[in-house]
Structure formats: C-alpha cells, structure tokens
XYZ file of C-alpha atoms in Angstrom:
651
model
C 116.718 70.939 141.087
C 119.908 71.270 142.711
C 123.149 73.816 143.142
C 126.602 73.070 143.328
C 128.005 73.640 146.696
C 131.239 71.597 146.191
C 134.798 72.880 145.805
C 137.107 72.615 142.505
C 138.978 69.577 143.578
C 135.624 67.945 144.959
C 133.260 68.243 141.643
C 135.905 65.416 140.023
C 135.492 62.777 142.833
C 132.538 61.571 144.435
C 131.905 62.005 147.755
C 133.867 59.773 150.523
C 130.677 58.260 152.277
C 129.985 56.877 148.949
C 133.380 55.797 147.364
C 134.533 52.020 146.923
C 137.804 50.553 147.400
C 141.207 52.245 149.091
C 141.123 55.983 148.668
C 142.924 57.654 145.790
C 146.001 60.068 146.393
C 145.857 62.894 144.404
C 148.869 64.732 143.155
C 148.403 67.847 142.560
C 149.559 69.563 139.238
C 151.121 72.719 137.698
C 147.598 73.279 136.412
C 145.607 73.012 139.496
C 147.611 75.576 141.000
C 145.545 78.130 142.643
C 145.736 81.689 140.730
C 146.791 84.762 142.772
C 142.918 86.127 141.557
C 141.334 82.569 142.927
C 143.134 82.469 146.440
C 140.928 84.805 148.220
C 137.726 83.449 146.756
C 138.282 80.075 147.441
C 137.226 78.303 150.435
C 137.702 74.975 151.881
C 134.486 72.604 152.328
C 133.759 69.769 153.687
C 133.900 66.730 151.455
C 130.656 65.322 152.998
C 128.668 68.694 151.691
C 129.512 67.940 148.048
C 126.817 67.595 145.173
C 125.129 63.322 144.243
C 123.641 62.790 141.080
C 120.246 62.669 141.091
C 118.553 59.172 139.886
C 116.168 58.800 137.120
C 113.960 60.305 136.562
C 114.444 62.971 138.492
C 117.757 64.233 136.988
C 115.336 64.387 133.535
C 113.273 66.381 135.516
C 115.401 68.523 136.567
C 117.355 69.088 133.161
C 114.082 69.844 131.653
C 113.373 72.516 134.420
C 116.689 74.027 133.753
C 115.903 74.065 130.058
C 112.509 76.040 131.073
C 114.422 78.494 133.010
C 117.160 79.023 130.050
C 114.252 79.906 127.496
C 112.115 82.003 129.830
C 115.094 84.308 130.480
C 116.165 84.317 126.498
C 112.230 85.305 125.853
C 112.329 87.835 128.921
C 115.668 88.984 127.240
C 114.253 89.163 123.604
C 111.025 91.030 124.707
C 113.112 93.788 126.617
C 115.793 94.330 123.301
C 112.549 94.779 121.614
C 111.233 97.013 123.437
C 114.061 99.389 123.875
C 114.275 99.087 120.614
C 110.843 100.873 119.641
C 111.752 103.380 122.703
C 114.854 104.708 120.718
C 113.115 104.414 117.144
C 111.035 107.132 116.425
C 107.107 106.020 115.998
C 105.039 107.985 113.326
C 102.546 110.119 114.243
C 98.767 108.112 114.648
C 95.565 109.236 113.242
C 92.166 109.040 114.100
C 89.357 109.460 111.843
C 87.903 112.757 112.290
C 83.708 111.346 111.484
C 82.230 107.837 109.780
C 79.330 106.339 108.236
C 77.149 104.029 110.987
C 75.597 101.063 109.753
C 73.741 97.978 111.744
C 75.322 95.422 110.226
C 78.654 93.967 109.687
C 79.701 94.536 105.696
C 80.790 92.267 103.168
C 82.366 94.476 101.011
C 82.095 98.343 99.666
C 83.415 100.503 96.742
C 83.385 104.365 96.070
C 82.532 106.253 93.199
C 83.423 110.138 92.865
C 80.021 110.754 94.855
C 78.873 108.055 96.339
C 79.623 104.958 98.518
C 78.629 101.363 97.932
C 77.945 99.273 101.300
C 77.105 95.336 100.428
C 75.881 93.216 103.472
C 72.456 91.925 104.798
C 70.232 90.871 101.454
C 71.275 93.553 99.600
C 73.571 96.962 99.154
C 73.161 100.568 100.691
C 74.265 103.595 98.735
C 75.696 106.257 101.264
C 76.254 110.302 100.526
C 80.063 110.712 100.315
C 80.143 114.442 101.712
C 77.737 114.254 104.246
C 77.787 110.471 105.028
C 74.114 109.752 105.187
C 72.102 106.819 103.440
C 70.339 107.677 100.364
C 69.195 104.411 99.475
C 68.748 100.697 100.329
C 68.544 97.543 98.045
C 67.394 95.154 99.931
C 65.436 92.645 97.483
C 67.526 89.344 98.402
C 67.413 86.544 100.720
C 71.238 86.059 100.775
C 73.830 88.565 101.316
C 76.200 90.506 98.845
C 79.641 89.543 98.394
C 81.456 91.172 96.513
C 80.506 94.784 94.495
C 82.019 96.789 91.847
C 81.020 100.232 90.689
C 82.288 101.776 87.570
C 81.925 105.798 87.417
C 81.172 107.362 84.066
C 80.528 110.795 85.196
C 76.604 110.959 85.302
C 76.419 107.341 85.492
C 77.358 104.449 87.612
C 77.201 100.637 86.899
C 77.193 98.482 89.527
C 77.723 94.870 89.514
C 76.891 93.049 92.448
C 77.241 89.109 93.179
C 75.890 87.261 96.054
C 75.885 84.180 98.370
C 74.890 81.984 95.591
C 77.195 83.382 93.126
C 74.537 85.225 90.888
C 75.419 88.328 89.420
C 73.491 91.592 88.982
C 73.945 94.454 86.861
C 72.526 97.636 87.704
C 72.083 100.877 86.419
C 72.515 104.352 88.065
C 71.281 107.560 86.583
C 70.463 110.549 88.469
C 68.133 109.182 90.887
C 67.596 106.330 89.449
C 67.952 103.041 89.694
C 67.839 100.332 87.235
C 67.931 96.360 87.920
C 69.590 95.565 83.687
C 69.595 91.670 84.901
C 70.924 88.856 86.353
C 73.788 87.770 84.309
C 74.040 83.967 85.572
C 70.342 83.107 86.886
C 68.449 80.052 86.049
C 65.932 78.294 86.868
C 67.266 75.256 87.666
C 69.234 75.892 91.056
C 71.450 72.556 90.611
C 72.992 74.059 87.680
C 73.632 77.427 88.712
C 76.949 78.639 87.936
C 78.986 80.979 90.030
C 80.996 84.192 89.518
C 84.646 83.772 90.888
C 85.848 87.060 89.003
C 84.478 90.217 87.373
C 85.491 92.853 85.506
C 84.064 95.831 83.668
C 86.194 97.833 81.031
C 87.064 101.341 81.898
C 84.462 103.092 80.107
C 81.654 100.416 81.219
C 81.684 99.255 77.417
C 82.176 95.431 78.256
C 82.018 93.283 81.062
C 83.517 89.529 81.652
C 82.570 87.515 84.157
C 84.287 83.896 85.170
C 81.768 81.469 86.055
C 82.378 77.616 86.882
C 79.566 74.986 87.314
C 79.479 71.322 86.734
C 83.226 70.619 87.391
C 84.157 73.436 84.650
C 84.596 76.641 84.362
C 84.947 79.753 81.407
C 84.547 82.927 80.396
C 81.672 85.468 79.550
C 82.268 88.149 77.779
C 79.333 90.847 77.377
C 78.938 94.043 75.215
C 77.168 96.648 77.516
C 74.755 98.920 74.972
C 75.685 102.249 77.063
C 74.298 104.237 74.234
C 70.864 102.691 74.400
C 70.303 102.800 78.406
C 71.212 106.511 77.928
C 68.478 106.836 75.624
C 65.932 104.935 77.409
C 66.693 106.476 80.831
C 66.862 110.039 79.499
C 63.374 111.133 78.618
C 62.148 109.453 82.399
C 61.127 111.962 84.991
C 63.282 111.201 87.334
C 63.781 114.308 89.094
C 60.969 113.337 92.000
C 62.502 115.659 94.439
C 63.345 118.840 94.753
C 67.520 119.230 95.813
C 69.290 121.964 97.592
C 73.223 122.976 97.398
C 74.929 122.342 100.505
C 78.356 123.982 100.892
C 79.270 123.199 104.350
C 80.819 119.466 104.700
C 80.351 117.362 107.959
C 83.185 114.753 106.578
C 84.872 113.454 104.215
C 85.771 116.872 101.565
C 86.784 119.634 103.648
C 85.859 121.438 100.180
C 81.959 120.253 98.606
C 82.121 121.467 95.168
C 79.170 123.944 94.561
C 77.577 122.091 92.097
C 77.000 119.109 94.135
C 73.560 118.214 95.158
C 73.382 116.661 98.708
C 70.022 116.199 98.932
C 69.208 113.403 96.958
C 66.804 110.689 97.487
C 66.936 107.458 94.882
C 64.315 105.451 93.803
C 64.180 101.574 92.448
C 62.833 101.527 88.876
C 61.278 98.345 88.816
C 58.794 98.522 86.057
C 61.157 100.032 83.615
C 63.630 97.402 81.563
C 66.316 98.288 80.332
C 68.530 97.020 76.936
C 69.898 93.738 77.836
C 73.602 93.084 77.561
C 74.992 91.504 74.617
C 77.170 88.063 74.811
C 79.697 88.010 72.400
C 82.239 85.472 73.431
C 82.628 82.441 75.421
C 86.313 81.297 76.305
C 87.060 78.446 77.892
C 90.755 77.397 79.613
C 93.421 75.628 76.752
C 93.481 72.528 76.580
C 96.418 70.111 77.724
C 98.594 69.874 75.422
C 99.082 66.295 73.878
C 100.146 64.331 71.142
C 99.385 65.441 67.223
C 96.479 64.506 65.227
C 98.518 66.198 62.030
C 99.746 63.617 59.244
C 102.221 65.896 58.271
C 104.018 69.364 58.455
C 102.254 70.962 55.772
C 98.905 70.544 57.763
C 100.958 72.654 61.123
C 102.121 75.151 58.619
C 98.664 75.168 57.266
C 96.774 75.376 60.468
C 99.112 78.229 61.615
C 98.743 79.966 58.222
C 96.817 83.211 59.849
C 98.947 83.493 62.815
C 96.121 82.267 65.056
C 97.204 81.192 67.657
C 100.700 80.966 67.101
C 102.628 80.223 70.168
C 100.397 78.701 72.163
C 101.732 75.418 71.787
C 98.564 73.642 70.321
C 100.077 73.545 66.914
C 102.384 71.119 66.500
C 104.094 67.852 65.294
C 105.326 65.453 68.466
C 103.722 62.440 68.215
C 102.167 60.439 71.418
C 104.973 58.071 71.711
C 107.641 60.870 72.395
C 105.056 62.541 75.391
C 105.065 59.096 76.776
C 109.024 58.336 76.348
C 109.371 62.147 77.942
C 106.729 61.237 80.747
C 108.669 57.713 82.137
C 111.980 59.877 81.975
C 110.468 62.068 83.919
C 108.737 59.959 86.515
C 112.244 57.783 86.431
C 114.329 60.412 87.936
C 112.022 62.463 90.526
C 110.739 59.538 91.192
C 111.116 60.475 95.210
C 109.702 63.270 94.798
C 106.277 62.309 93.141
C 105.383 59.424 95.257
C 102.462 59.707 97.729
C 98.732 60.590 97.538
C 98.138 63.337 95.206
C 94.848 65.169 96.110
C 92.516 66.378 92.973
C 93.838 68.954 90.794
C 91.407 72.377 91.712
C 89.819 74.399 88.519
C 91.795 76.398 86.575
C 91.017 80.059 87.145
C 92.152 83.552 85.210
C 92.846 87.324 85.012
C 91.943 89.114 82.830
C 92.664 92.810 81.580
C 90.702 95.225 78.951
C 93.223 96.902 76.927
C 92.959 99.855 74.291
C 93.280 99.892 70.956
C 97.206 99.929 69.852
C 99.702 98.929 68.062
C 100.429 95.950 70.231
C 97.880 93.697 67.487
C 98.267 93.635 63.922
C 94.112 94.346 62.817
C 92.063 95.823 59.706
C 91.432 98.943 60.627
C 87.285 98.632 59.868
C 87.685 96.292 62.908
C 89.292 99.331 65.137
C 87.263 100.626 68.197
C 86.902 104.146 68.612
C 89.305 106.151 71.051
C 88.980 105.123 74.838
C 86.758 101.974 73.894
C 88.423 98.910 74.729
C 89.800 96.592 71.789
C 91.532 93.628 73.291
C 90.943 91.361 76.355
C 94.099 90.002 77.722
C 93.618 86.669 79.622
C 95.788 84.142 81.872
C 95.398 81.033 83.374
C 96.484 79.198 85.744
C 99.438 77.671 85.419
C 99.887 78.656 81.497
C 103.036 80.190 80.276
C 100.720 82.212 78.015
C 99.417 85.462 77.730
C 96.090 85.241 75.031
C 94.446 88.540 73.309
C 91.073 88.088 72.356
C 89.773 90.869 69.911
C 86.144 92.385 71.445
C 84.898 93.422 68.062
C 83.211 89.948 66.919
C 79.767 88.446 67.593
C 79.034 85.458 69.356
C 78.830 83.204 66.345
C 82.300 84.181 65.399
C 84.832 81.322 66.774
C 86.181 82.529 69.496
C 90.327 82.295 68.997
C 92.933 84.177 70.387
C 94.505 86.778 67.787
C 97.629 86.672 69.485
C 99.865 85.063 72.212
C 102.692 85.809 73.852
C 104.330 82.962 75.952
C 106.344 83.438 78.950
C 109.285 81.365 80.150
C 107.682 80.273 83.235
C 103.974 80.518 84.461
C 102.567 83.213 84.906
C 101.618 83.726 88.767
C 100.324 87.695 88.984
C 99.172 90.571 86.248
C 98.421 94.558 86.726
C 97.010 96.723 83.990
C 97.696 100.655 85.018
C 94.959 102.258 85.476
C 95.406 104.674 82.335
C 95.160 100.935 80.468
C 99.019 102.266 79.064
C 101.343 99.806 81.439
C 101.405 96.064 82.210
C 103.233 93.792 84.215
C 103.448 90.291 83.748
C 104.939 88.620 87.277
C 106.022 84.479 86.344
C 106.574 82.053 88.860
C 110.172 82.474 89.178
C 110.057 85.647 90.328
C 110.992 87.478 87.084
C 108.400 90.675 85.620
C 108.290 91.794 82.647
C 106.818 95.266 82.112
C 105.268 96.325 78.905
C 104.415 99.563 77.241
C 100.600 98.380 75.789
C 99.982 101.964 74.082
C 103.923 102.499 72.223
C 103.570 98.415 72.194
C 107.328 97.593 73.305
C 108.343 95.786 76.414
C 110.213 98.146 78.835
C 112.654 95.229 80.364
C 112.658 92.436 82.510
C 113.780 92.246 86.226
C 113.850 89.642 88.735
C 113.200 89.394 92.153
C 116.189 88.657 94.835
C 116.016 85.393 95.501
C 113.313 83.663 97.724
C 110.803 86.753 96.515
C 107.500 85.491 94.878
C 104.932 88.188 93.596
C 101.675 88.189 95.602
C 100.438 91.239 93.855
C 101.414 94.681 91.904
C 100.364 97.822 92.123
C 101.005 101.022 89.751
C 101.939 104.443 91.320
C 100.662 107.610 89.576
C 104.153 108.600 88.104
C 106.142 111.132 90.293
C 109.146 112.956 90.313
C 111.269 113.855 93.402
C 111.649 117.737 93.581
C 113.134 119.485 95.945
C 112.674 116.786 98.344
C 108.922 116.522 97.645
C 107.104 114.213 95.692
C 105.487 116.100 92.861
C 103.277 114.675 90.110
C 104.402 116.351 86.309
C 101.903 118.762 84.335
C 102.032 117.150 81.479
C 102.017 113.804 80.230
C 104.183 111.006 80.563
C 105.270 108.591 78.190
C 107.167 104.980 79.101
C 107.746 105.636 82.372
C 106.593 103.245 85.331
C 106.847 102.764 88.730
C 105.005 99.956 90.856
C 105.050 98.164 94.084
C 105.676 94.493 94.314
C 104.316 93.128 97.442
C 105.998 89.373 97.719
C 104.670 86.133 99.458
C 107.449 86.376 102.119
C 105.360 89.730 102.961
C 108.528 92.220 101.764
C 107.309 94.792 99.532
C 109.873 96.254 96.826
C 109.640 99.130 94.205
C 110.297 98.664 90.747
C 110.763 101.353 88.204
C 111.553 101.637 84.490
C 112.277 104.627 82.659
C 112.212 104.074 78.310
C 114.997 102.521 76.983
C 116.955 101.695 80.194
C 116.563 98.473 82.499
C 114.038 98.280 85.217
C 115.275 98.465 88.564
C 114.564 96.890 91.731
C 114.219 98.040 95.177
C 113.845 97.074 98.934
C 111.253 99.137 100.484
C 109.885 97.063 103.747
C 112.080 93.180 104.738
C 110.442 90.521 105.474
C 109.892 90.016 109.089
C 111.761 87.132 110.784
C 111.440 87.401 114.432
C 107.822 89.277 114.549
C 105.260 87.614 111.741
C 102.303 90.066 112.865
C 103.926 92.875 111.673
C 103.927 91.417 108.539
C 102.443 93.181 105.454
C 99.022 91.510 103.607
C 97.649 94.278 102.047
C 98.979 97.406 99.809
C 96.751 100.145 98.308
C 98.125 103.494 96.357
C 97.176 106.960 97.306
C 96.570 108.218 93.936
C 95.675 111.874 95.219
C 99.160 111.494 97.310
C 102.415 111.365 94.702
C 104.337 108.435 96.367
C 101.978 107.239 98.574
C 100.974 103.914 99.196
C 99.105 102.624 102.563
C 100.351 99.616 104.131
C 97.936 97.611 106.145
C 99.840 94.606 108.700
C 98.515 91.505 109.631
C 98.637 92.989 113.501
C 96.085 95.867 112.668
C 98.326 98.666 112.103
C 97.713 100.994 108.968
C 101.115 103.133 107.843
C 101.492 105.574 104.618
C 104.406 104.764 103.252
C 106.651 107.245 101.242
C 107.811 105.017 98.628
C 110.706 108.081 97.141
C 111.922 107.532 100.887
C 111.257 104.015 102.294
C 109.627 105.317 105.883
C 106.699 105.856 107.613
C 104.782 109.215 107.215
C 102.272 108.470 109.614
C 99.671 106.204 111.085
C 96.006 105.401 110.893
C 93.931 103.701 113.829
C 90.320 103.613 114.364
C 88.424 105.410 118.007
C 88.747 101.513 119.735
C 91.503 98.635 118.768
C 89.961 96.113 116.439
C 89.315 92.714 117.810
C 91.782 90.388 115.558
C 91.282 86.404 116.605
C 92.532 85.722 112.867
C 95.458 87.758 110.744
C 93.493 90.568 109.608
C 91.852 90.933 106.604
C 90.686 94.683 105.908
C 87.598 95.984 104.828
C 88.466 99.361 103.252
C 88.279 101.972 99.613
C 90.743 104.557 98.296
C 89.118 106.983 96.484
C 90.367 107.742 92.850
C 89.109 111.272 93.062
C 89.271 112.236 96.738
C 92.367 112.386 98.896
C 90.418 110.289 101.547
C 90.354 106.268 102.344
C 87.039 104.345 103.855
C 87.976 101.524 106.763
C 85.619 99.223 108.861
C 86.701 99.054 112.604
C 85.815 95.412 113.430
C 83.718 96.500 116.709
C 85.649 94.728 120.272
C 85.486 90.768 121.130
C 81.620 91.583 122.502
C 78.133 89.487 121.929
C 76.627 90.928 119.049
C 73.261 92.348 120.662
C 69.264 92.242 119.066
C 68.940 96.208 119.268
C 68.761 97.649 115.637
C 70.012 100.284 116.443
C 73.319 99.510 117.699
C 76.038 101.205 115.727
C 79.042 99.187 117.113
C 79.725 98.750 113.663
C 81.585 101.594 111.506
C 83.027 102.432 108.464
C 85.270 105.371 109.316
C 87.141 108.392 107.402
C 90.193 108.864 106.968
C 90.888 112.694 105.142
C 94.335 113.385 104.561
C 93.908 116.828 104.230
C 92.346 117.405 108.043
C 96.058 116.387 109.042
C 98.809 118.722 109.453
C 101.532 116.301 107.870
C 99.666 115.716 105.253
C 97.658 118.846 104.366
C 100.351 120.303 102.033
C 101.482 117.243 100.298
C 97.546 116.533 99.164
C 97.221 119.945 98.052
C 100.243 121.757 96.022
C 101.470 117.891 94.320
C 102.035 119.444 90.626
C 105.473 120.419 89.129
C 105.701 122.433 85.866
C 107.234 121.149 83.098
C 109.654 124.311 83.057
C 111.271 123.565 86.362
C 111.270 120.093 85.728
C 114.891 118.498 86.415
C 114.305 115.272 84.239
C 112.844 116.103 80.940
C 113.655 112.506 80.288
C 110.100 112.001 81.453
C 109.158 114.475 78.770
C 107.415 113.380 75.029
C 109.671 114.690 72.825
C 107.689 117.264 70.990
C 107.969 118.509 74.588
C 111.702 118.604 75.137
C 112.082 119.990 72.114
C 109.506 123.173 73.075
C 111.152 123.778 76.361
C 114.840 123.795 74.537
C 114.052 126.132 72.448
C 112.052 129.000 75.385
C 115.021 128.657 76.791
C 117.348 130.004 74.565
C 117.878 133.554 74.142
C-alpha cells in the first residue's frame, strides 16, 4: 500500500530519474494558478520523492486492500447509525415470566385447553395443571415421539388428537379423570403401507374430524363423524371419581384469580380396558383431477351432466376437445420457450385446507338434510394450486358419492385460507396477492382487496372485533354482525391489517415494513391475544417477542425468557395463547450447552407469560368491554339494535 507524497504539478509527470527522452517544458496555465486559499498549504517537494506505480501484482494487491479498508469503515459506519439509532428510539418495556412448568425433555409441540395443558415429546404426551403448573398425568405408551397435538375443549370434555413419528394418529378421550384411547385412525398392520397424517382438523364442537393422509405416491381426505353423544353415555355411569379433590383458591401461576369451583387436585387415570364408540367414516375425497380433453359427444350430455348443479364451476364439465389442449399447449411452449427449458424436478403431492363451516345460507339444501344449530354442515376444501374453493355437505354416509355441492372458483390460485373462529368470517388469500373476505353466516362476500405490490400472503389471522374508544381498545357488549378485521402477515415478512365494515370496501393497512438492511428482525410468526382487544404478539426470527397494538401500529411491550435462547437457525417458536385466559405458554430453548444424562435436569422450560401480573397491561386485560349505549359507531350494531338505542334516546 502506498500514500501520495507528491505535489500537484508532480502527480501528472513521472518522476525525472525515470523519464525518457529531452525533458518537457511546461507552461503553466490560467487554471493551474495557485488559489489565494492553496498558497499557504502548498509546499514545494522534491521531484525525486514523488509516488511509482506499483507492478503487478502488487498494485492488485493493494487496490484490493484499499477496497477492504473502504467497506470496513462503511460497516463500522452503518453499525454506529444503527446504534444511535435504537439510543434515540424509545425501546418497550421487557417482560419476564413471573413462574413455568419444568419438564426433562425438549417438546415437540403443546396446546391448552381452558384447564389444562398438553405437552407432546418423548413416546408420548403429559397433561400439566394450568393454575398450579404441576403434572397430572403422563402417556407414555409409544416408542416414537409425538408431533404434533390438538385438543378441542367442550366444557367437561376434551378430545385430543395426537400424531406421531410415523404419522399415525390417535384419538383420545377426556372426561373427568379419565382417559380414553377411541383409536388409531390410520394404523395397519402392514407398516409398508402405512399412510401418514400431514393435516388435522376437528370441527368446533368435536362433531367431525378430517384428517389428510398420503401413502403410495397419493394422497386424500378422511372425513369422520365423531358419536359425542354415545361416548357421553358410555363414560357417564363409570366411577371415575378415584380420588378425593380439594378447592384451592390461592394460585402459584398462571390466573392471578382460580375460580372457586376449580378442582386442583386431580389425578387422571388411563382407561385401558374400557372401548369406546368408534368413529364413523363418512367420506373420502381425493384432489381433482387435471383437467383434459372431453369424453362428451355433444352439448346436451355437459348440460346434462351439470343438470343438478354438481359441481358446476369446477371446470370438469365441459366441451374442448384434445386437439385444442394440444394446439393451446405448443403455443404455449412456443413463446416461453426460454423460460421452460432446463431440468424440471418431480412435481410434490398436492396438499389442502380445509375449514368446517355452519349451517347457512351460503348452500342451497333440503332442509331434512339441515344440521342442528352449532353442528357443522359444510366442509370447505382447497388444494394446491386449484383456483377452486369445493363444499362438501357432512350429512351423507360413506356409500353416498362423494361430490362437491358447490364451488366457487377464484381468479388465481388460491395460496392461504382463515375461518374466524366464531365459524362467521372467511378469507380466501390467491396467489396474486388479492383476498377476498366473505360473510359465511349472512352468505355475501364483504369485498376484495389487494395487497401493494410485491406482498404475498403467508398467513391470516382474525382479531376479536374492537372498537377504538377513548383511545382504548374496547371489545362491544353485544354482537357484531359483518364486521372484520385480520392481520395479513406476507412472505416479504411485513405484516398489514385489513378491515371491512358491511357494505363498504375492505381496506388495507401497513402495520410492520419489511426489513431491508436487518433480516433477523424479521417477523415469522403472528398469534392474536383474544383476551387483549387489538392485540396480537409478534415473534422475530432474532428471538424477540413484541405485543403489538394493531389500532396504533407500535410496540406495547416485550417478552423474554430468565436466559437468551440459543438460536443457530431462524427461530421457530414453541408456544400457546390461551382462548380463555389472558396468558401465553413459551419454551426457552435452554443455552448452546451438552445436553447432560441427569433426569432431573430442568434446563428445559415452558414459561408464563400473564398479562395481568404487568402494570401496562393489567387494565387493558381487565375493563376491555364498551356498552352499546356509549358506543360511537352503531354501524357495528344489528339493526334491531340501532333501532332500540334510537328510540331510549329520545325524550
């Protein structure tokens, strides 16, 4: 590397001991004039001392070092903007969890009922006490570990599904204290042609369950009619009361408040010798297939196959013959032709979503084939890559043909789907970044929105309606009818909020940009605080947890376990919001340590988070209810309801 120690007039001619020929007279120029600001900085210097080019490959060298230097000090430069930068901006307050639940073993996955939390790992599941945070019970019958587990709460019972290593699925029963094994949906004996789960789902009043298996290069769907009625009845007369129970008022951590009719003492037990009603299979759908040239002879025969309106829209049912696919197909090779050559690697299985929806007007049925209120009625499915949107009516029998009683086709693929959890809202995101939000119970779309451009949906997720009162987020008294708000969270990892209100348009807006410069504080995961009106937590790919108030786009505060997690990968969290509790559940990954043989380490931990235990947040769970009478929008009103408060308030 080298410095310039040569004058102005010397940096233009090289040095005399190395010049050729006569030397060159220079005449000097208006321009080379010295300034009056120049003449007392410069200085004469000898000729001799002046600056030769380095030879190769040094001067490479020595560019490249320069080049080294240049990006260092732009990096060094970058790193201290940033952090003055989150010096002047105000950092939101971080919480630590005030108790949690010690286990042995590193998780797989959990859920929470209103009472209880589920804990899969190690050959089985543990069921936890979710006021006092001690183990009640441990299922521990397998020699490969849980998955995945989902628990649906019907008051004095729980079903729990739970599928393992090998993809087998297991439906169990919980009543009281006990627990029932119902079966093994997918087991066989044959282990070279067991199928695996990919996807469950169980309706919201544990009345049917479907299940997405693929084996064999294929894949479809189960759908199964749970006989909740019968288990009742066989569980019912069964002394399962073994032990006695005692009320415990005081609560070491979760509920600052136990209810008083909430037994803490209670010890489970496995009923093994006791079987259970056996689910019912009533329907077995498998993906569409491609769509290809007609077998039809004429149009009578499309009209007549699409007679009953089965179907109709799907695309099946039609009249182009092979020879215009093909003609379509070489004009389509013939001019993105550059863009399809190359290896093309195998095609991976089609896979689905699907939603349980109650019965309303959105399908035309008989009304003998109605469910009863709060049953589900319809299963809405997806695939991959299909424009289409297929309901399936639930009230048939296995032998009946299993068709689609409606369809309703998109104009692009659809990538992502959210049902509400009231089963009253869904959202339909397509691949170019347009939703469309329906209204399943009046059975109208509310409008269609699209992204800004570059956004993708990852994944929705409903908020509890709220209204803004006063500058607080308040939930309303009464009910609510087409009116929706969600959060979008978008592959570019910005998250946006989208509301509709009736008759007017959706709307669209940035809550959190993606990041450019700093891709670890990028967002992956998104849960709602349901117990919180406008609450959703925010977990980034660098660790950090955030509760976001959606109403004002900021940070209320932050969550962090007792010791930093140890993140080698982008993080993928481990954690449960309760439904019913304003608490959330969180594994701390325990530090970048050798896991040791002592069983009774408890490195690892599931801790709790209780928003009430902190002062920012202790009002806002408690008093989050408006009345309707000093509600400002009565917009959000039925109108039965409008119409009541208009007339109290005149004189």
């Amino acid at each position: 590397m080298s410095c310039s120690k040569g004058s102005w007039t010397q940096k233009k001619r090289l040095p005399v001991s190395t010049r050729q020929g006569p030397p060159e007279v220079l005449f000097p120029k208006e321009k080379d004039w010295p300034k009056d600001d120049d003449e007392e900085d410069y200085v004469l210097q000898d000729p001799d001392q002046g600056l030769d080019s380095l030879p190769q490959p040094y001067r490479m060298i020595n560019k490249l070092v320069n080049l080294l230097f240049d990006r260092s000090w732009e990096l060094i430069e970058e790193r201290v903007a940033l952090r003055e930068a989150d010096s002047a901006r105000t950092q939101p307050t971080v919480y630590t969890p005030l108790t949690g639940i010690q286990i042995n073993e590193r998780p797989n996955c959990m859920a929470m009922s209103q009472d209880y939390v589920f804990i899969g790992g190690a050959k089985g599941f543990s069921i936890y006490n979710l006021y006092n945070a001690e183990r009640i019970y441990v299922w521990e019958k397998l020699k490969v570990d849980v998955t995945s587990i989902w628990v649906t709460d019907l008051g004095s019972e729980i079903l729990i599904a739970s599928v393992d290593e090998l993809g087998i699925i297991r439906l169990f029963y919980l009543y009281k204290d006990g627990l029932f094994l119902v079966k093994a949906i997918n087991e066989v004996d044959d282990t070279s042609k067991q199928p695996t789960c990919v996807k469950m789902e169980i309706s919201q009043g544990g009345d049917f369950a479907a299940f997405l298996l693929q084996g064999a290069g294929v894949v479809w769907l189960d759908v199964y009619k749970l006989p909740r009625e019968a288990w009742l009845k066989e569980v019912e007369p069964l002394p399962l009361a073994l032990n006695p129970k005692k009320k415990v008022r005081q609560l070491n951590t979760l509920d600052p408040t136990t209810p008083d009719n909430v037994d803490m003492d209670v010890n489970f037990c496995f009923k093994s010798d006791i079987k259970l009603s056996l689910p019912v299979h009533i329907m077995k759908i498998k993906p569409p297939k491609p769509i290809t040239g007609t077998t039809f002879k004429s149009p009578l025969e499309v009209f007549a196959k699409v007679e009953d309106c089965s179907g109709l829209g799907s695309g099946q049912n039609h009249f182009i013959r092979d020879s215009q696919w093909e003609q379509h197909t070489e004009l389509f090779h013939a001019s993105y032709k550059k863009h399809l050559d190359g290896e093309w690697g195998e095609e991976p299985l089609s896979t689905t979503t699907f939603h349980f929806l109650l019965p309303s007007c959105i399908t035309t049925t008989p009304a003998e084939a109605r469910s009863p209120s709060g049953v589900a009625f319809v299963l809405g499915i997806h695939w991959t890559g299909s424009h289409n949107f297929f309901l399936y009516l639930l009230n048939r029998t296995l032998k009946d043909k299993a068709d689609p009683e409606g369809v309703w086709p998109c104009a692009a693929p659809i990538a992502a789907s959210r049902l509400s959890c009231s089963s009253s809202y869904l959202v339909l995101a397509c691949e170019d970044g347009a939703l469309t939000l329906w209204d399943v119970a009046e059975g109208f779309p509310l409008g269609v929105i699209a992204l800004p451009q570059g956004c993708f949906c990852q994944s929705i997720h409903f908020l509890k309606y709220f209204l803004v009162h006063k500058g607080r987020n308040l939930y309303p008294e009464g009910p609510v009818k087409s009116q929706v708000k969600c959060v979008v969270l978008c592959t570019n990892a910005s998250l946006h909020l989208v509301t509709a209100s009736g008759t007017q348009g959706p709307t669209s807006r940035v809550l959190v940009t993606r990041p450019v410069k700093h891709l670890d504080e990028a967002i992956c995961t998104v849960a709602p605080v349901s117990t919180l009106p406008g609450m959703v937590l925010i977990f980034a790919r660098n660790g950090s947890v955030n509760l976001m108030d959606v109403a004002k786009a900021e940070a209320i505060c932050a969550f962090a376990p007792p010791r930093a997690p140890h993140l080698a990968v982008p993080w993928k969290p481990l954690f449960v919001v309760s439904l019913h509790h304003p608490c959330f559940l969180l594994y701390g990954d325990p530090p970048g340590e050798e896991p040791t043989s002592d069983a009774k380490d408890t490195r690892n931990s599931v801790f709790c988070f209780n928003f009430e235990a902190y002062p920012l947040l202790e009002n806002v769970s408690q008093n989050h209810t408006i009345p309707q009478e000093d509600s400002t929008e009565n917009m959000v009103l039925p109108l039965e309801k409008r119409c009541e408060l208009m007339l109290r308030k005149r004189p």
